Each structure stands twice: as C-alpha cells, then as structure tokens.
Short mmCIF file of N, CA and C in Angstrom, two decimals:
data_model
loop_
_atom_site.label_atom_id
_atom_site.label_comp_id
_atom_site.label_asym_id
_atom_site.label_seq_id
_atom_site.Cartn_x
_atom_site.Cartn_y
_atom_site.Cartn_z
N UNK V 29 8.69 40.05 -37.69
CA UNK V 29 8.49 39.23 -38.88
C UNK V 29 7.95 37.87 -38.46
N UNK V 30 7.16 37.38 -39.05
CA UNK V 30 6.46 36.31 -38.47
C UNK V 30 7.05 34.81 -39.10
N UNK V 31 7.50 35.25 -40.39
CA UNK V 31 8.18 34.08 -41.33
C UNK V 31 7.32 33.37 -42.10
N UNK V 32 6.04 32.85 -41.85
CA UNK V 32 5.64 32.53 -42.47
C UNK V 32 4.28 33.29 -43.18
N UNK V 33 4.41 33.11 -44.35
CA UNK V 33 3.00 33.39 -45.90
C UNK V 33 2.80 32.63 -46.48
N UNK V 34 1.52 33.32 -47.30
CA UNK V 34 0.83 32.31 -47.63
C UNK V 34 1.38 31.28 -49.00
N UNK V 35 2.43 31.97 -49.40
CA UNK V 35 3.45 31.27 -50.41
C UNK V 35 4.36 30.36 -49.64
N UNK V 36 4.26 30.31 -48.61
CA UNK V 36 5.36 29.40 -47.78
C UNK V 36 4.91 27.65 -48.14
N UNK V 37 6.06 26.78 -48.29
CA UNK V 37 5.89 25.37 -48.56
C UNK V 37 5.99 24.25 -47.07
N UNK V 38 4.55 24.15 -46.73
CA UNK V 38 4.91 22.56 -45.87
C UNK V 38 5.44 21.68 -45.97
N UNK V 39 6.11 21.29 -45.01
CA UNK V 39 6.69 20.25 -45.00
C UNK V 39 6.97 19.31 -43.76
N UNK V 40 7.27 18.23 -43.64
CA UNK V 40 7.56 16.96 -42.37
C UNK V 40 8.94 16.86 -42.54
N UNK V 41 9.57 17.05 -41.87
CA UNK V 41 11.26 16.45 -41.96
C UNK V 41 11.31 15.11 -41.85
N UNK V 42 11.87 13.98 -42.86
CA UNK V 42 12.38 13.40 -42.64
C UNK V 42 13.10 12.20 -41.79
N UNK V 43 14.20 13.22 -41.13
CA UNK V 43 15.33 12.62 -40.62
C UNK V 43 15.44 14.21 -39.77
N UNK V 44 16.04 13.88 -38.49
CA UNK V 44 16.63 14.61 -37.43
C UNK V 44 17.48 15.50 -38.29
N UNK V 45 17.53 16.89 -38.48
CA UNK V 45 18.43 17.47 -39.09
C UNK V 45 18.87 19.00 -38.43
N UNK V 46 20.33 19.33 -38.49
CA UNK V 46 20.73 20.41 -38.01
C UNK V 46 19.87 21.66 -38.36
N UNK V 47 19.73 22.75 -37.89
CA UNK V 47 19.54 23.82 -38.26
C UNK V 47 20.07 25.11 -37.76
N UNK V 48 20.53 26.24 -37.99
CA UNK V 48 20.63 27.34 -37.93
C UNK V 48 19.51 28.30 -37.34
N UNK V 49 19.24 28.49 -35.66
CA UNK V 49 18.20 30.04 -35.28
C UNK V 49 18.47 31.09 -35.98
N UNK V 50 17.59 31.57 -36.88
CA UNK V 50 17.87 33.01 -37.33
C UNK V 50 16.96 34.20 -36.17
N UNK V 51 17.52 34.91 -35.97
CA UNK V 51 18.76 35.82 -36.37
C UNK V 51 19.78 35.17 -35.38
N UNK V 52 19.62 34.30 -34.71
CA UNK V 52 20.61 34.31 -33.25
C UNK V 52 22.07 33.73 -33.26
N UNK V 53 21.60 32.52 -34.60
CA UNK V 53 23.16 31.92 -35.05
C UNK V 53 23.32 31.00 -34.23
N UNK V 54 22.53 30.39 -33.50
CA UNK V 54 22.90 29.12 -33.28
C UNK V 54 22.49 28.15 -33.44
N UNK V 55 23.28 26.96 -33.15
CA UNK V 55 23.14 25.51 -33.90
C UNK V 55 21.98 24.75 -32.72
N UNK V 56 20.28 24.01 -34.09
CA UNK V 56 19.68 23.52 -32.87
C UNK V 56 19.49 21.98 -34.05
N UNK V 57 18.92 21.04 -33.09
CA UNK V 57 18.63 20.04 -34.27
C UNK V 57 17.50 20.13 -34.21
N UNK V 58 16.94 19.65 -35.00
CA UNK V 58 15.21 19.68 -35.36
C UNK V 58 14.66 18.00 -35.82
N UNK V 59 14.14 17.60 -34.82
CA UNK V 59 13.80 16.45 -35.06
C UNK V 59 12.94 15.54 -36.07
N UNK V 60 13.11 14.30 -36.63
CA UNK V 60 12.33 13.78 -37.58
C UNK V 60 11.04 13.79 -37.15
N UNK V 61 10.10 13.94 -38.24
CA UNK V 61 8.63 14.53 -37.67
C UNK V 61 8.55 15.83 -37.64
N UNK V 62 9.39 16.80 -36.94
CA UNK V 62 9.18 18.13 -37.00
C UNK V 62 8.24 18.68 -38.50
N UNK V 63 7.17 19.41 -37.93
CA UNK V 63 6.47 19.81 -39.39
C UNK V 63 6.92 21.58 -39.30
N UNK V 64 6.72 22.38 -40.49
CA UNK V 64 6.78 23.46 -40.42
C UNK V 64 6.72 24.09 -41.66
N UNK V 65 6.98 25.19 -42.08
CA UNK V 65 6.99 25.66 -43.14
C UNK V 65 8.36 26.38 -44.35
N UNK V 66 8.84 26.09 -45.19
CA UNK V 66 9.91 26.61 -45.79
C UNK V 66 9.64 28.26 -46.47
N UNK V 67 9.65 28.93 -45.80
CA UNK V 67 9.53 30.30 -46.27
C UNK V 67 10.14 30.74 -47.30
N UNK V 68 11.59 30.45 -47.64
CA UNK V 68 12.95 31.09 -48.71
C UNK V 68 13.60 30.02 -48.72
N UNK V 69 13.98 29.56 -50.06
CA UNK V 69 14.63 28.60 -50.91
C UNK V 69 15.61 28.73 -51.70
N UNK V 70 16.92 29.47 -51.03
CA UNK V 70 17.12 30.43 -52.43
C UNK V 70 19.10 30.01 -51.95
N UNK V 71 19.79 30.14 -53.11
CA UNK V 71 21.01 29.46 -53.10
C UNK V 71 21.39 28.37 -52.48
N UNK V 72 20.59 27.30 -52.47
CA UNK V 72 21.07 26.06 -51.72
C UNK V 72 20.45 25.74 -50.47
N UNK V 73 20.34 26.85 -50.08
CA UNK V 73 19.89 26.44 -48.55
C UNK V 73 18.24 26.94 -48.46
N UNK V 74 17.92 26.58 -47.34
CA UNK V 74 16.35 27.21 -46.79
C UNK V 74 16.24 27.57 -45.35
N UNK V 75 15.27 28.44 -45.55
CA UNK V 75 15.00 29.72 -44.21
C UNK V 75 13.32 28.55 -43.78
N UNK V 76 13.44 28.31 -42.86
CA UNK V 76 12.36 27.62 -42.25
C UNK V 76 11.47 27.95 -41.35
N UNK V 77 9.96 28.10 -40.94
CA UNK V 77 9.24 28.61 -40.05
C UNK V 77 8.66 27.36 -39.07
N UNK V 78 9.44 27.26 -37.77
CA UNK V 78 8.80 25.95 -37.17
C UNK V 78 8.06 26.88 -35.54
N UNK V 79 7.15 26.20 -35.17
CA UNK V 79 6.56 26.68 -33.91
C UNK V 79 7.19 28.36 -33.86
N UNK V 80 6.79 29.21 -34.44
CA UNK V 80 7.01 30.62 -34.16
C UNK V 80 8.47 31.21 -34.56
N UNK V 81 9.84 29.93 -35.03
CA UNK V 81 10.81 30.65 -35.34
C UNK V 81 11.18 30.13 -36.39
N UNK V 82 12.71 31.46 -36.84
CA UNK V 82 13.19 30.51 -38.65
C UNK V 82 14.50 30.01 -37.88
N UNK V 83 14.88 29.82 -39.05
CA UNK V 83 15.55 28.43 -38.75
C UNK V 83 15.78 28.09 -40.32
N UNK V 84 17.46 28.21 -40.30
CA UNK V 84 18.08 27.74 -41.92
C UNK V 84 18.78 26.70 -41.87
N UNK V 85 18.67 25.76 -42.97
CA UNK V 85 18.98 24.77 -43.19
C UNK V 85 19.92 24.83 -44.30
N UNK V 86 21.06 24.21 -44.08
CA UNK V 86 22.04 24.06 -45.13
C UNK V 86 21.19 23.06 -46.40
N UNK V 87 21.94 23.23 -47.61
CA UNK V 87 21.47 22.72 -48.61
C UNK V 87 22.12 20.70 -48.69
N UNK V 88 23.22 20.67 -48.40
CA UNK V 88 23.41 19.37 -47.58
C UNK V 88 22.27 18.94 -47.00
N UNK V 89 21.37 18.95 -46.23
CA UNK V 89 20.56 18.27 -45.84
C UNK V 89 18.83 18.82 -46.88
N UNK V 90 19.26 18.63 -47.55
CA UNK V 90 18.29 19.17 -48.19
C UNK V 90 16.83 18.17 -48.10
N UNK V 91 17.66 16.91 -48.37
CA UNK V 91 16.64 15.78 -47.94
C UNK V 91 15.68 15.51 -47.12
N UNK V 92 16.25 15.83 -45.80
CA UNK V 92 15.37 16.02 -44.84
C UNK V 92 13.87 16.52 -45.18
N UNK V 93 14.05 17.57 -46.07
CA UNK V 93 13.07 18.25 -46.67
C UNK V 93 12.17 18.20 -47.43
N UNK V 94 12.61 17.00 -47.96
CA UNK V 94 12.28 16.29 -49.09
C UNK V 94 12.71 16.92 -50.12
N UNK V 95 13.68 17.63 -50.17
CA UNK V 95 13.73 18.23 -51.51
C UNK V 95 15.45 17.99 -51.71
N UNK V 96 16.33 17.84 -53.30
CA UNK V 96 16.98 17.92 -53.66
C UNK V 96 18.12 18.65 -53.29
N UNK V 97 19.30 17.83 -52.76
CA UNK V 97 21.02 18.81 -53.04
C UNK V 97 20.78 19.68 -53.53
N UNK V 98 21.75 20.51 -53.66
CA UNK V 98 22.51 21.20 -54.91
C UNK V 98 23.57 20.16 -55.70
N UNK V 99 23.29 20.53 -57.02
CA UNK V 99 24.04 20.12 -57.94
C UNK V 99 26.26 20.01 -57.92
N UNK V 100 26.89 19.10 -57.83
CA UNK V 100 28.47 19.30 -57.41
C UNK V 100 28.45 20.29 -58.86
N UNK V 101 29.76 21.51 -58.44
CA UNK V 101 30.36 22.70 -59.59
C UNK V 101 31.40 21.85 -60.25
N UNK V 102 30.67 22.31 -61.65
CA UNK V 102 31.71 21.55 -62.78
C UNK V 102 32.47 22.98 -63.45
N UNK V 103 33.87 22.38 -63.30
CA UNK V 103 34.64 23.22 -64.45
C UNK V 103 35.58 22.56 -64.90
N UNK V 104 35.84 23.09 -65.95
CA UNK V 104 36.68 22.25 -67.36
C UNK V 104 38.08 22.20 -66.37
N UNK V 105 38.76 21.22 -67.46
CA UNK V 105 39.79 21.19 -66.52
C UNK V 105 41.35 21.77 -67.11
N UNK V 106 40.83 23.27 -67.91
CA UNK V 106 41.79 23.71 -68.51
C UNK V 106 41.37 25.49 -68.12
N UNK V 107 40.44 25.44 -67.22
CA UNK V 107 39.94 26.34 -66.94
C UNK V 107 40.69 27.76 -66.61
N UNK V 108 40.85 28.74 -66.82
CA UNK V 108 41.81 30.35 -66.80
C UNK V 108 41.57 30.88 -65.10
N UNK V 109 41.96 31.31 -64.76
CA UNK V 109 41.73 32.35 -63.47
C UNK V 109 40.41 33.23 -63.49
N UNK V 110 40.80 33.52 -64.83
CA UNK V 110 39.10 34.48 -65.12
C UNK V 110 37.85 33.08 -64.90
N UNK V 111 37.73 32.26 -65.59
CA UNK V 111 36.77 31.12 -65.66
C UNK V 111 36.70 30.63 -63.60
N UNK V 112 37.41 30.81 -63.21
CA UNK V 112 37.17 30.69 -62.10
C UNK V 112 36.81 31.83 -60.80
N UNK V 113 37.68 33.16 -61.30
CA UNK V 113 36.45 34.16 -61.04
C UNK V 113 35.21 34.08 -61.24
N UNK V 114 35.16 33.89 -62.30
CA UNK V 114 33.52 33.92 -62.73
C UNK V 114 32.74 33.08 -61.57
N UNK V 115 33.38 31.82 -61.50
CA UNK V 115 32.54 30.85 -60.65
C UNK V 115 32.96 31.49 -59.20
N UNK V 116 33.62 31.73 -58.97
CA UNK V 116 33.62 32.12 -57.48
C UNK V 116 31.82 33.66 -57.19
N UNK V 117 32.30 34.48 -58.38
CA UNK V 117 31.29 35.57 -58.24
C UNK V 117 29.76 34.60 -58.24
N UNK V 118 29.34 34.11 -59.22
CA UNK V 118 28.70 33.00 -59.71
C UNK V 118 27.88 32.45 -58.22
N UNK V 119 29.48 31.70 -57.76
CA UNK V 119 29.00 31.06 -55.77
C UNK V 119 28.90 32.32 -55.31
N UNK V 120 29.28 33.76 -54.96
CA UNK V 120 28.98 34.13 -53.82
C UNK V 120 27.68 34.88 -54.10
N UNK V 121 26.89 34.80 -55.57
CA UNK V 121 25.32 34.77 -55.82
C UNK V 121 24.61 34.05 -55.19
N UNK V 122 25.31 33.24 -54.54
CA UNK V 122 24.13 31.93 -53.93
C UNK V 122 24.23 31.92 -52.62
N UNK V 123 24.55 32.77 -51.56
CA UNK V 123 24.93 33.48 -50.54
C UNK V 123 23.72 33.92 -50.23
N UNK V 124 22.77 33.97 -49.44
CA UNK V 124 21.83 34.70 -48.86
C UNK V 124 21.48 34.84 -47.24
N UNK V 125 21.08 35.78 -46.69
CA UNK V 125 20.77 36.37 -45.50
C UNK V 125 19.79 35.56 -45.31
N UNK V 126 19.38 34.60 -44.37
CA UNK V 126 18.30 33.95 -43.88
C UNK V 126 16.95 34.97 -44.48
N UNK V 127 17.21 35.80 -43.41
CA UNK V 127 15.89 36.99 -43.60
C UNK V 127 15.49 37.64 -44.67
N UNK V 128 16.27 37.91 -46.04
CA UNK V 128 16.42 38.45 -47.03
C UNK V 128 16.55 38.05 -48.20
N UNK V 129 15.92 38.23 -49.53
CA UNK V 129 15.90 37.43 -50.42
C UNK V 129 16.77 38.03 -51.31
N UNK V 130 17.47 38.63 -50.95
CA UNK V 130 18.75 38.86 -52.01
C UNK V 130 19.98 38.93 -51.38
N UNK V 131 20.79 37.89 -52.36
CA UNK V 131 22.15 37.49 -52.25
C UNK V 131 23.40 38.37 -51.82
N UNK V 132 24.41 38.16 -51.26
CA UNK V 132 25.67 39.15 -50.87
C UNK V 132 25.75 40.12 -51.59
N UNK V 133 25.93 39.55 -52.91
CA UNK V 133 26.50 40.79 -53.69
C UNK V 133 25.77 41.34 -54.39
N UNK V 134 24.29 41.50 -54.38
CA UNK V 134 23.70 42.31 -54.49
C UNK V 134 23.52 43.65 -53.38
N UNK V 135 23.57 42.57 -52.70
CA UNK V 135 23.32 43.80 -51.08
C UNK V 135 24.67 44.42 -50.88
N UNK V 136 25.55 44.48 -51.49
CA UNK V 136 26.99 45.26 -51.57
C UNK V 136 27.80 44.75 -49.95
N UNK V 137 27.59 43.84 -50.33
CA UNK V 137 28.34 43.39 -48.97
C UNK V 137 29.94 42.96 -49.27
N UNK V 138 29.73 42.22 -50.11
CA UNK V 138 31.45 42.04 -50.91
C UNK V 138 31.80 42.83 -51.15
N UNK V 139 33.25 43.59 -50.77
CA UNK V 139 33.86 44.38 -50.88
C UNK V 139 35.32 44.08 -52.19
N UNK V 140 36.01 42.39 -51.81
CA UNK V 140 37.01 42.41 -52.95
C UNK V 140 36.61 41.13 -52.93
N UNK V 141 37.70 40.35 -54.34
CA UNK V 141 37.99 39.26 -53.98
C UNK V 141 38.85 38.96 -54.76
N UNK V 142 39.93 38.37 -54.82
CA UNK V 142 41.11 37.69 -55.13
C UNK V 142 41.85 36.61 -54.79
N UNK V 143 42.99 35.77 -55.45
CA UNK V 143 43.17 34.65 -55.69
C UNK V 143 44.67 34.34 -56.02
N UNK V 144 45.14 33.65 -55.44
CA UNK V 144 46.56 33.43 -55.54
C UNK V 144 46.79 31.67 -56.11
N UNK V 145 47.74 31.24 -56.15
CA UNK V 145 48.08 29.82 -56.60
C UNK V 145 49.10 28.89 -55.53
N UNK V 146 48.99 28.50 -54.04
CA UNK V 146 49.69 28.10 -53.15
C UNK V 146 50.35 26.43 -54.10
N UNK V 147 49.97 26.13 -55.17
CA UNK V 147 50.22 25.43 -55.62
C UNK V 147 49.63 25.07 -57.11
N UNK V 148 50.64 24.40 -58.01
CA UNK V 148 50.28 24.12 -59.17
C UNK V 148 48.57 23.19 -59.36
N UNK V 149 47.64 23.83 -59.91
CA UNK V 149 46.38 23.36 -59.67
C UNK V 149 45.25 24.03 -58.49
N UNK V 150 46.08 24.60 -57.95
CA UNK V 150 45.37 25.16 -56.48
C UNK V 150 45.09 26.34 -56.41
N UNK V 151 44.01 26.78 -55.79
CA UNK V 151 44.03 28.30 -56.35
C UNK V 151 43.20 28.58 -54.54
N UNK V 152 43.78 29.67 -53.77
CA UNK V 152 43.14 30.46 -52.93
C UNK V 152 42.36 31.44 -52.68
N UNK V 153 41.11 31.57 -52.78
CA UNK V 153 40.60 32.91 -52.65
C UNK V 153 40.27 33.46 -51.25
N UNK V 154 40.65 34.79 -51.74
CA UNK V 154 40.38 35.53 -50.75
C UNK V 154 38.96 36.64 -50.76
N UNK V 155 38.19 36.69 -49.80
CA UNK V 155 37.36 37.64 -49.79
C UNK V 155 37.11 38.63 -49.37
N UNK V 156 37.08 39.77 -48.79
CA UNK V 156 36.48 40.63 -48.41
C UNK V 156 35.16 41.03 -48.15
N UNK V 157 34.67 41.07 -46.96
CA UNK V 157 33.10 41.10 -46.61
C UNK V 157 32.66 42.19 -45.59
N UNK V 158 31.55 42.55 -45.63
CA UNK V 158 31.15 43.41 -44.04
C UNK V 158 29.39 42.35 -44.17
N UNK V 159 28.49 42.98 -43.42
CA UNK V 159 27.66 42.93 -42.98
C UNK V 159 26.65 44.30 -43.08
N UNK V 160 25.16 43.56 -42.77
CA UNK V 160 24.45 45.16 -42.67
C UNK V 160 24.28 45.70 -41.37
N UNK V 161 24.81 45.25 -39.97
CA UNK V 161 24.71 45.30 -39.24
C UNK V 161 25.80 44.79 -38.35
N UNK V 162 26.97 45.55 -37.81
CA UNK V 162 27.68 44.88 -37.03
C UNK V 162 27.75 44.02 -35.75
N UNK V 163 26.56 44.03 -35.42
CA UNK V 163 25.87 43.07 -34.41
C UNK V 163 25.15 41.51 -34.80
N UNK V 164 25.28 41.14 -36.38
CA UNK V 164 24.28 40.55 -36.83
C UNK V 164 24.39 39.05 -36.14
N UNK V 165 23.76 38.49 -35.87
CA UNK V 165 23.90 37.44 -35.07
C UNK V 165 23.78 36.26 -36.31
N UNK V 166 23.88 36.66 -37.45
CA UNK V 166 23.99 35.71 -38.28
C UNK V 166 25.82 35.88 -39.37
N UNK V 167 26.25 36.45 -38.80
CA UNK V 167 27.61 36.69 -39.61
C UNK V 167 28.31 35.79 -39.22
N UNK V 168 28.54 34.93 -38.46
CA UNK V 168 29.78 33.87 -38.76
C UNK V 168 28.74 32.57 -39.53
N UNK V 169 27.52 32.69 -39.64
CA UNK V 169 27.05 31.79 -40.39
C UNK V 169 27.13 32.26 -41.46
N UNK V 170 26.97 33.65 -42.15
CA UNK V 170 27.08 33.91 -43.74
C UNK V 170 28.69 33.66 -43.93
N UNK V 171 29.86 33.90 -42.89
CA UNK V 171 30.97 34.23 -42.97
C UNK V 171 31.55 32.25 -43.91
N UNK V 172 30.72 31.42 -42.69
CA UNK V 172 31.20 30.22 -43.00
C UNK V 172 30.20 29.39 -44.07
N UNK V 173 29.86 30.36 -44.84
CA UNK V 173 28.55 29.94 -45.63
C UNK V 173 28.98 30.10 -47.22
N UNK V 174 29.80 31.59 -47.21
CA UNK V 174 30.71 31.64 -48.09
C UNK V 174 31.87 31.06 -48.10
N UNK V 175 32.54 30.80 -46.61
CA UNK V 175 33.83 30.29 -47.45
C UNK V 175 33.60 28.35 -47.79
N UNK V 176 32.50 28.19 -47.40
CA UNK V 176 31.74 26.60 -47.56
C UNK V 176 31.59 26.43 -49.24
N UNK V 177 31.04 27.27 -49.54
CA UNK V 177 30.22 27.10 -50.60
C UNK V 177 31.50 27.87 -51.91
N UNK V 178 32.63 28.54 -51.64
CA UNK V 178 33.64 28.69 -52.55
C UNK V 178 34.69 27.74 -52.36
N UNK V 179 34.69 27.11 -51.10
CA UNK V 179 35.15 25.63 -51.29
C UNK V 179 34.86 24.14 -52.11
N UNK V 180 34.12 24.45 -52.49
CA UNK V 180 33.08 23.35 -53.36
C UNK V 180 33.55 23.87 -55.13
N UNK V 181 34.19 24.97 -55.19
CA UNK V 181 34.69 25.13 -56.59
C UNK V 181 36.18 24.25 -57.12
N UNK V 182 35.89 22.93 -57.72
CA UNK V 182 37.40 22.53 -58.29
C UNK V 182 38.40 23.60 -58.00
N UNK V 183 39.60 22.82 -58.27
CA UNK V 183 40.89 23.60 -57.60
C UNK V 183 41.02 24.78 -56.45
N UNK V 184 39.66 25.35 -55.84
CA UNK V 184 40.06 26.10 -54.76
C UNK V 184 40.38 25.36 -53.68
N UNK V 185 41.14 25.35 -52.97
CA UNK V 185 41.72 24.21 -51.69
C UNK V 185 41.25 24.98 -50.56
N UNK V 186 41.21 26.57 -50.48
CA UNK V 186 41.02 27.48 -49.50
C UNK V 186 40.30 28.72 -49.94
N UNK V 187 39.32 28.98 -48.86
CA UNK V 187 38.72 30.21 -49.01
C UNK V 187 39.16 30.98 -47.70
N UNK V 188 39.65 32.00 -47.98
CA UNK V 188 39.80 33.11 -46.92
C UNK V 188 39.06 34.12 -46.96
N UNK V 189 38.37 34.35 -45.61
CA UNK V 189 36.76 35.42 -45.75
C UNK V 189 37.24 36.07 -44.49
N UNK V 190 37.46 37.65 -45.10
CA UNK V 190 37.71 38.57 -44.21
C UNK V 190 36.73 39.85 -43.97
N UNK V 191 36.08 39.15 -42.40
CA UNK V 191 34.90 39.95 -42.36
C UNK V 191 35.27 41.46 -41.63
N UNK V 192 35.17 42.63 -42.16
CA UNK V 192 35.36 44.04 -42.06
C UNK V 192 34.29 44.55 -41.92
N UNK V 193 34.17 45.60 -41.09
CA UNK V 193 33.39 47.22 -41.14
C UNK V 193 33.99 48.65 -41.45
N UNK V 194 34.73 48.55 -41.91
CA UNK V 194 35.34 49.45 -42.51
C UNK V 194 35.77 49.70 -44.06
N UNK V 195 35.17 50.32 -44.98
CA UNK V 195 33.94 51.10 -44.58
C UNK V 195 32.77 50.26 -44.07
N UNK V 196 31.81 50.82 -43.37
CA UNK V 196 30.36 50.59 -43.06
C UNK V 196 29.56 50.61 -43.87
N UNK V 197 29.05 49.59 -43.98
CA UNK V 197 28.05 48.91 -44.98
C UNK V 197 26.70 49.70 -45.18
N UNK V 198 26.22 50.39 -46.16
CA UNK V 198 24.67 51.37 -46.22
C UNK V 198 24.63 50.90 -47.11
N UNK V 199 23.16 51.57 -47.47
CA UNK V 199 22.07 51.41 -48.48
C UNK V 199 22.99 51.91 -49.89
N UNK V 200 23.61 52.24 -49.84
CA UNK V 200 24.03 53.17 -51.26
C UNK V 200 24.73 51.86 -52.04
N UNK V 201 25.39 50.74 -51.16
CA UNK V 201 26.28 49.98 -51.72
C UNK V 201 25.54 48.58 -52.40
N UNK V 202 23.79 48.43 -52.01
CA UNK V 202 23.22 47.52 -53.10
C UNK V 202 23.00 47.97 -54.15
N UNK V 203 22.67 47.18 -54.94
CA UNK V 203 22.56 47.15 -56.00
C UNK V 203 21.13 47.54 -56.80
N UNK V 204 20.75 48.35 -57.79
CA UNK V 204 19.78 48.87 -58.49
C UNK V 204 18.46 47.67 -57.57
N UNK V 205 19.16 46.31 -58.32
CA UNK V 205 18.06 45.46 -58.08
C UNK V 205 17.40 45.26 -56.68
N UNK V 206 18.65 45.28 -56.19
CA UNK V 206 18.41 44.75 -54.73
C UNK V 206 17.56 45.76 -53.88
N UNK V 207 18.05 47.20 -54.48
CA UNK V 207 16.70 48.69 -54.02
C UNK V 207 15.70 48.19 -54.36
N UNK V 208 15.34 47.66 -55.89
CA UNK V 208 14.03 47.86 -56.33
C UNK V 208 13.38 46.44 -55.93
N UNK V 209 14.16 45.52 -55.03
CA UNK V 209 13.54 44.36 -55.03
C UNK V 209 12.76 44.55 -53.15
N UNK V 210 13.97 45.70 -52.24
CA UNK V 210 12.93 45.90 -51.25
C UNK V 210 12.83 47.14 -51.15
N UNK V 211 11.96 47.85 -52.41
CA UNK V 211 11.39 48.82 -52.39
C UNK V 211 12.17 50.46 -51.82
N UNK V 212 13.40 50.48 -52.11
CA UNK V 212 14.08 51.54 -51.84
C UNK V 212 14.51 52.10 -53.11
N UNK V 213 14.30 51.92 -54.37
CA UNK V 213 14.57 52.39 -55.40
C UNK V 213 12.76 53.06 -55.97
#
C-alpha cells in the first residue's frame, strides 16, 4: 500500500508532533516543517503519508495539521445508562484502523460492552475486543485508542478494554456495510 492518492490532503506541520508508525505501533515525533500527505481523516484522528510511510496522528494534536480538535462530549446531566450506552457505542464509531476506513464496530471487532457504577455519578465500562489479526502491530494503539476516547464521555472515570481472540475474528463478523464498503459483499 503506498498511502498516498490522489484524494490525499497536503500539508506542513506546524509544531513538532507525536505520531504513531502504522502498521508497526510505534511512537516517532515528526518534526515542525515536516510536509506530507493526510490520506484518512476519520474519527478524530489521521492516517498520514510522510517520505514513503503512514503514520497516525491523534486528534489532540490536530493542530499541528492545521486542522481542528474534536469537539469535548456533551451529555445532559440527568442522563440514563441507556443515554450513555448510546454514547459509548456512538465513541467506539470513531475508532478506526489506521489502514482501514471503517470503524471497530463495523468490522465486528467489539464483541461486548458493559458498565457498572464504582460510584454515585461514575460509571465503568467495560469492553470486549479482538482484532483482525493477532499479530497486528497496531492493537495496543486501537486497544488505548478506545479506552482514550470512552474516557472523554462525562461520568465514565474508567474504561476497561479486554483484548481477546477467542472467538477469532473473520469476515462473517463485519458488518453488511463494512463488506460492501471493501468490496466483499
């Protein structure tokens, strides 16, 4: 995969900013000046094409990029367990595979998720996850990507993300869309 097309967005960084090697998962910084290209833009963060590799950028530094945060999650403050399901499912839509333009739970990667109350106001979720690949050199970055980004929901204090292969993650477990979006439906 080369990363970059002809839909891809140039850009100059900024400011010195962290990034993520895809597929390899590790942490490099990328210096102010660095030019390159933003390939995928998609839940907060961006998949980047610099001198021959990608490279994801949390949505926190979005600036660098010149481009906009994400917006802080608002919820009422009388909000139900269900109203906060919702937003948890909601966040783990905005979850994406560097390489791939569709989100966790399309790609049937979430397996459960549930939620307890360690305190009045506080709410814990728990997740359940696998991967498409038990080797993926990007799973403790999706691992800490979700429980980042379901941390950012009012009253959750804790996300617990329990990454499993059992069962093993196939094609059968995305979703209609997610077939017909890379051509397996």
């Amino acid at each position: 995969m080369s990363g970059f097309s002809l839909s891809s967005e140039p850009f100059t960084l900024e400011r010195d900013c962290q990034a993520v090697m895809v597929p390899q998962g590790e942490t490099v910084s990328l210096p102010a000046g660095q030019i390159g290209y933003i390939t995928q833009a998609l839940g907060g963060s961006f998949t980047v094409y610099v001198e021959g590799n990608l490279f994801r950028i949390a949505g926190n530094d979005a600036d660098a990029l010149g481009k906009e945060p994400p917006p802080p999650i608002e919820l009422a403050s009388d909000a139900s367990d269900a109203d906060v399901e919702a937003l948890v499912w909601q966040q783990l839509r905005t979850v994406f595979d560097p390489e791939i333009p569709i989100n966790v739970v399309e790609l049937g990667l979430v397996y459960d998720v549930s939620m307890e109350h360690p305190a009045p106001d506080q709410r814990k979720v728990y997740v359940k996850m696998t991967l498409t690949a038990p080797g993926c050199g990007m799973g403790d970055i999706l691992v800490d990507d979700v429980r980042t980004k379901l941390e950012l929901i009012p009253t959750v204090s804790e996300a617990d993300v329990d990454l499993v292969f059992d069962p093993p993650w196939n094609h059968s477990m995305m979703s209609d869309a997610a077939k017909l979006e890379t051509g397996m439906l």
